[in-house]
Amino acid sequence: MAQLSDSIEQFIKELMCDDAHIELRRNELAQHFGCAPSQINYVLATRFSVDHGYIIESRRGGGGYVRIMRMQEREEGNLLESLLERVGNSVDEETANAIITHLTDLKLVTANEAALMRSAVSRNALALPISAKDVLRAAVLRNMLIQVFRNIEGGEQK
């Protein structure tokens, strides 16, 4: 299953290339890969989420489509708002790591900074009951995101 998901993800990313958005038909894509449309839904939900820098719009039915839009790098304010909204009051480690990877992909943080951020939100760093870990992780990640964007505004980015 992982190989199929990887193939679908790569195919969509190649279709997007330098485009900010694309429109696909879920059934046609499923037919192309010989899988169920639910597999396409899974890839879209796990690999093309806000955490990964994408926004998905879809319309179901006969003329339905899936529109995948890449968040624009130049809209730092909108990106920050979207990321903070996604983090909310509680975030799991996997989602936090996806957000950090997205910041690295956009070159908003260096690989070393991303490693530090991952350490700060890892389950090993948060010695609390599981329910409290996600709340603390969200607070820590929110503060780091705000600082990253403050650094950009102040021209302190490396």
mmCIF file of C-alpha atoms in Angstrom, residues 73-84 149 153:
data_model
loop_
_atom_site.group_PDB
_atom_site.id
_atom_site.type_symbol
_atom_site.label_atom_id
_atom_site.label_comp_id
_atom_site.label_asym_id
_atom_site.label_seq_id
_atom_site.Cartn_x
_atom_site.Cartn_y
_atom_site.Cartn_z
ATOM 1 C CA GLU A 73 5.388 30.950 -0.262
ATOM 2 C CA ARG A 74 5.037 34.710 -0.528
ATOM 3 C CA GLU A 75 1.892 34.782 1.559
ATOM 4 C CA GLU A 76 3.669 34.286 4.875
ATOM 5 C CA GLY A 77 0.818 35.840 6.859
ATOM 6 C CA ASN A 78 -1.737 33.497 5.331
ATOM 7 C CA LEU A 79 0.583 30.551 5.766
ATOM 8 C CA LEU A 80 1.168 31.390 9.414
ATOM 9 C CA GLU A 81 -2.563 31.742 10.023
ATOM 10 C CA SER A 82 -3.251 28.408 8.310
ATOM 11 C CA LEU A 83 -0.536 26.625 10.257
ATOM 12 C CA LEU A 84 -1.612 28.105 13.587
ATOM 13 C CA PHE A 149 7.640 34.306 10.925
ATOM 14 C CA GLU A 153 9.597 39.908 8.967
#
